[in-house]
């Protein structure tokens, strides 16, 4: 429910996000608000990315943080 802006820096497979800020409007749905906070936290912890077979993943030295896949109905097009 909020917009997130910030900077990112890529060098090889290293990826860092900085200066992340959001509009901080109150989400009507508590689950959506928690998801948003968790998403920003994961971006802030990201140190590496990998793109393989249309799947983009963000990770740090400890774990995989975020995984982005195309929608199944769009992948067939």
Coordinates of N, CA and C in Angstrom, one line a residue:
X1 N 0.8 -1.2 0.0 CA 0.0 0.0 0.0 C 0.9 1.3 0.0
X2 N 2.2 1.1 0.1 CA 3.1 2.3 0.1 C 4.0 2.2 -1.1
X3 N 4.6 3.3 -1.4 CA 5.6 3.3 -2.5 C 7.0 3.3 -1.7
X4 N 7.9 2.5 -2.4 CA 9.2 2.4 -1.8 C 10.2 2.9 -2.8
X5 N 11.1 3.7 -2.4 CA 12.2 4.2 -3.3 C 13.5 4.1 -2.6
X6 N 14.6 4.1 -3.4 CA 15.9 4.0 -2.8 C 16.9 3.8 -4.0
X7 N 18.1 3.5 -3.6 CA 19.2 3.3 -4.5 C 19.6 1.9 -4.4
X8 N 20.3 1.5 -5.6 CA 20.9 0.1 -5.6 C 22.2 0.2 -6.3
X9 N 23.1 -0.7 -6.0 CA 24.4 -0.7 -6.6 C 24.7 -2.2 -7.0
X10 N 25.1 -2.4 -8.2 CA 25.4 -3.7 -8.7 C 26.9 -3.8 -9.2
X11 N 27.6 -4.8 -8.8 CA 28.9 -5.1 -9.2 C 29.1 -6.6 -9.4
X12 N 29.1 -7.1 -10.6 CA 29.1 -8.5 -10.8 C 27.8 -9.1 -10.3
X13 N 27.8 -10.0 -9.4 CA 26.6 -10.6 -8.8 C 26.3 -9.9 -7.4
X14 N 27.1 -8.9 -7.0 CA 26.9 -8.3 -5.7 C 25.8 -7.2 -6.0
X15 N 24.9 -7.1 -5.0 CA 23.8 -6.2 -5.1 C 23.5 -5.6 -3.7
X16 N 23.5 -4.3 -3.6 CA 23.2 -3.7 -2.3 C 22.1 -2.6 -2.6
X17 N 21.2 -2.5 -1.6 CA 20.2 -1.4 -1.6 C 20.5 -0.4 -0.5
X18 N 20.3 0.9 -0.7 CA 20.6 1.9 0.3 C 19.5 3.0 0.2
X19 N 19.4 3.7 1.3 CA 18.5 4.8 1.3 C 17.1 4.5 1.0
X20 N 16.6 3.3 1.4 CA 15.3 2.9 1.2 C 14.3 3.6 2.1
X21 N 13.3 4.2 1.5 CA 12.3 4.9 2.2 C 11.0 4.6 1.6
X22 N 9.9 4.7 2.4 CA 8.6 4.5 1.9 C 7.7 5.6 2.4
X23 N 6.5 5.6 1.8 CA 5.6 6.7 2.1 C 5.0 6.6 3.5
X24 N 5.1 5.4 4.1 CA 4.6 5.2 5.4 C 3.1 5.5 5.7
X25 N 2.3 5.2 4.7 CA 0.9 5.3 4.9 C 0.4 4.1 5.7
X26 N -0.6 4.2 6.4 CA -1.1 3.0 7.2 C -1.8 2.1 6.2
X27 N -1.4 0.9 6.2 CA -2.1 -0.1 5.3 C -3.4 -0.5 6.1
X28 N -4.5 -0.6 5.4 CA -5.7 -1.1 6.0 C -5.7 -2.6 6.4
X29 N -4.8 -3.3 5.7 CA -4.7 -4.7 6.0 C -3.4 -5.0 6.7
X30 N -3.5 -5.4 8.0 CA -2.3 -5.7 8.8 C -1.3 -6.7 8.1
X31 N -1.8 -7.7 7.5 CA -1.0 -8.6 6.8 C -0.2 -8.0 5.7
X32 N -0.8 -7.1 4.9 CA -0.1 -6.4 3.8 C 0.9 -5.5 4.4
X33 N 0.7 -4.8 5.5 CA 1.6 -3.9 6.2 C 2.8 -4.7 6.6
X34 N 2.6 -5.9 7.2 CA 3.7 -6.8 7.7 C 4.5 -7.3 6.5
X35 N 3.9 -7.7 5.4 CA 4.6 -8.1 4.2 C 5.5 -7.0 3.7
X36 N 5.0 -5.8 3.7 CA 5.7 -4.6 3.2 C 7.0 -4.4 4.0
X37 N 6.8 -4.5 5.3 CA 8.0 -4.3 6.2 C 9.0 -5.4 6.1
X38 N 8.5 -6.7 5.9 CA 9.4 -7.8 5.7 C 10.2 -7.7 4.4
X39 N 9.5 -7.2 3.3 CA 10.1 -7.0 2.0 C 11.2 -5.9 2.1
X40 N 11.0 -4.8 2.7 CA 12.0 -3.8 2.9 C 13.2 -4.3 3.7
X41 N 12.9 -5.1 4.7 CA 14.0 -5.6 5.5 C 14.8 -6.6 4.7
X42 N 14.2 -7.4 3.9 CA 14.9 -8.3 3.0 C 15.8 -7.6 2.0
X43 N 15.3 -6.5 1.4 CA 16.0 -5.7 0.5 C 17.3 -5.1 1.2
X44 N 17.1 -4.6 2.4 CA 18.2 -4.0 3.1 C 19.3 -5.1 3.5
X45 N 18.9 -6.3 3.6 CA 19.9 -7.4 3.9 C 20.5 -8.0 2.7
X46 N 20.0 -7.7 1.5 CA 20.5 -8.3 0.3 C 22.0 -7.9 0.0
X47 N 22.8 -8.9 -0.4 CA 24.2 -8.6 -0.8 C 24.5 -9.2 -2.2
X48 N 23.7 -10.2 -2.6 CA 23.9 -10.8 -3.9 C 22.6 -11.1 -4.6
X49 N 22.7 -11.3 -5.9 CA 21.6 -11.7 -6.7 C 22.0 -12.8 -7.7
X50 N 21.0 -13.6 -8.2 CA 21.2 -14.6 -9.2 C 20.0 -14.6 -10.1
X51 N 20.3 -14.6 -11.4 CA 19.2 -14.8 -12.4 C 19.5 -16.1 -13.1
X52 N 18.5 -17.0 -13.0 CA 18.6 -18.3 -13.7 C 17.3 -18.7 -14.1
X53 N 17.2 -19.0 -15.4 CA 15.9 -19.5 -16.0 C 14.7 -18.6 -15.7
X54 N 14.8 -17.3 -15.8 CA 13.7 -16.4 -15.6 C 13.4 -16.3 -14.1
X55 N 14.2 -16.8 -13.2 CA 14.0 -16.6 -11.8 C 15.1 -15.8 -11.2
X56 N 14.7 -14.7 -10.5 CA 15.6 -13.7 -9.9 C 15.6 -14.0 -8.4
X57 N 16.7 -14.2 -7.8 CA 16.8 -14.4 -6.4 C 17.8 -13.4 -5.7
X58 N 17.4 -12.9 -4.6 CA 18.3 -12.0 -3.8 C 18.7 -12.8 -2.5
X59 N 19.9 -12.7 -2.1 CA 20.4 -13.4 -1.0 C 21.5 -12.6 -0.2
X60 N 21.9 -13.2 0.9 CA 23.0 -12.7 1.6 C 23.9 -13.9 1.9
X61 N 24.9 -13.7 2.7 CA 25.8 -14.8 3.0 C 25.2 -16.0 3.8
X62 N 24.0 -15.6 4.5 CA 23.4 -16.6 5.3 C 22.2 -17.4 4.6
X63 N 21.5 -16.7 3.8 CA 20.3 -17.3 3.2 C 19.7 -16.6 2.0
X64 N 18.8 -17.3 1.4 CA 18.1 -16.7 0.2 C 17.0 -15.9 0.9
X65 N 16.8 -14.6 0.4 CA 15.9 -13.7 1.0 C 14.6 -13.5 0.2
X66 N 14.7 -13.3 -1.1 CA 13.6 -13.1 -2.0 C 13.8 -13.8 -3.3
X67 N 12.6 -14.3 -3.8 CA 12.7 -15.0 -5.1 C 11.5 -14.5 -5.9
X68 N 11.8 -14.1 -7.2 CA 10.9 -13.5 -8.1 C 10.8 -14.5 -9.3
X69 N 9.5 -14.9 -9.6 CA 9.3 -15.8 -10.7 C 8.2 -15.2 -11.6
X70 N 8.2 -15.4 -12.9 CA 7.1 -14.9 -13.7 C 5.8 -15.7 -13.4
X71 N 4.7 -15.0 -13.6 CA 3.4 -15.7 -13.4 C 3.3 -16.8 -14.3
X72 N 2.7 -17.9 -13.9 CA 2.6 -19.1 -14.7 C 1.9 -18.8 -16.0
X73 N 0.8 -18.0 -16.0 CA 0.0 -17.7 -17.2 C 0.8 -16.8 -18.2
X74 N 1.8 -16.0 -17.7 CA 2.6 -15.2 -18.5 C 3.8 -15.9 -19.1
X75 N 4.3 -16.9 -18.3 CA 5.4 -17.7 -18.8 C 5.0 -18.5 -20.0
X76 N 3.8 -18.9 -20.2 CA 3.4 -19.7 -21.3 C 3.2 -18.9 -22.6
X77 N 3.2 -17.6 -22.5 CA 3.0 -16.7 -23.7 C 4.3 -16.5 -24.4

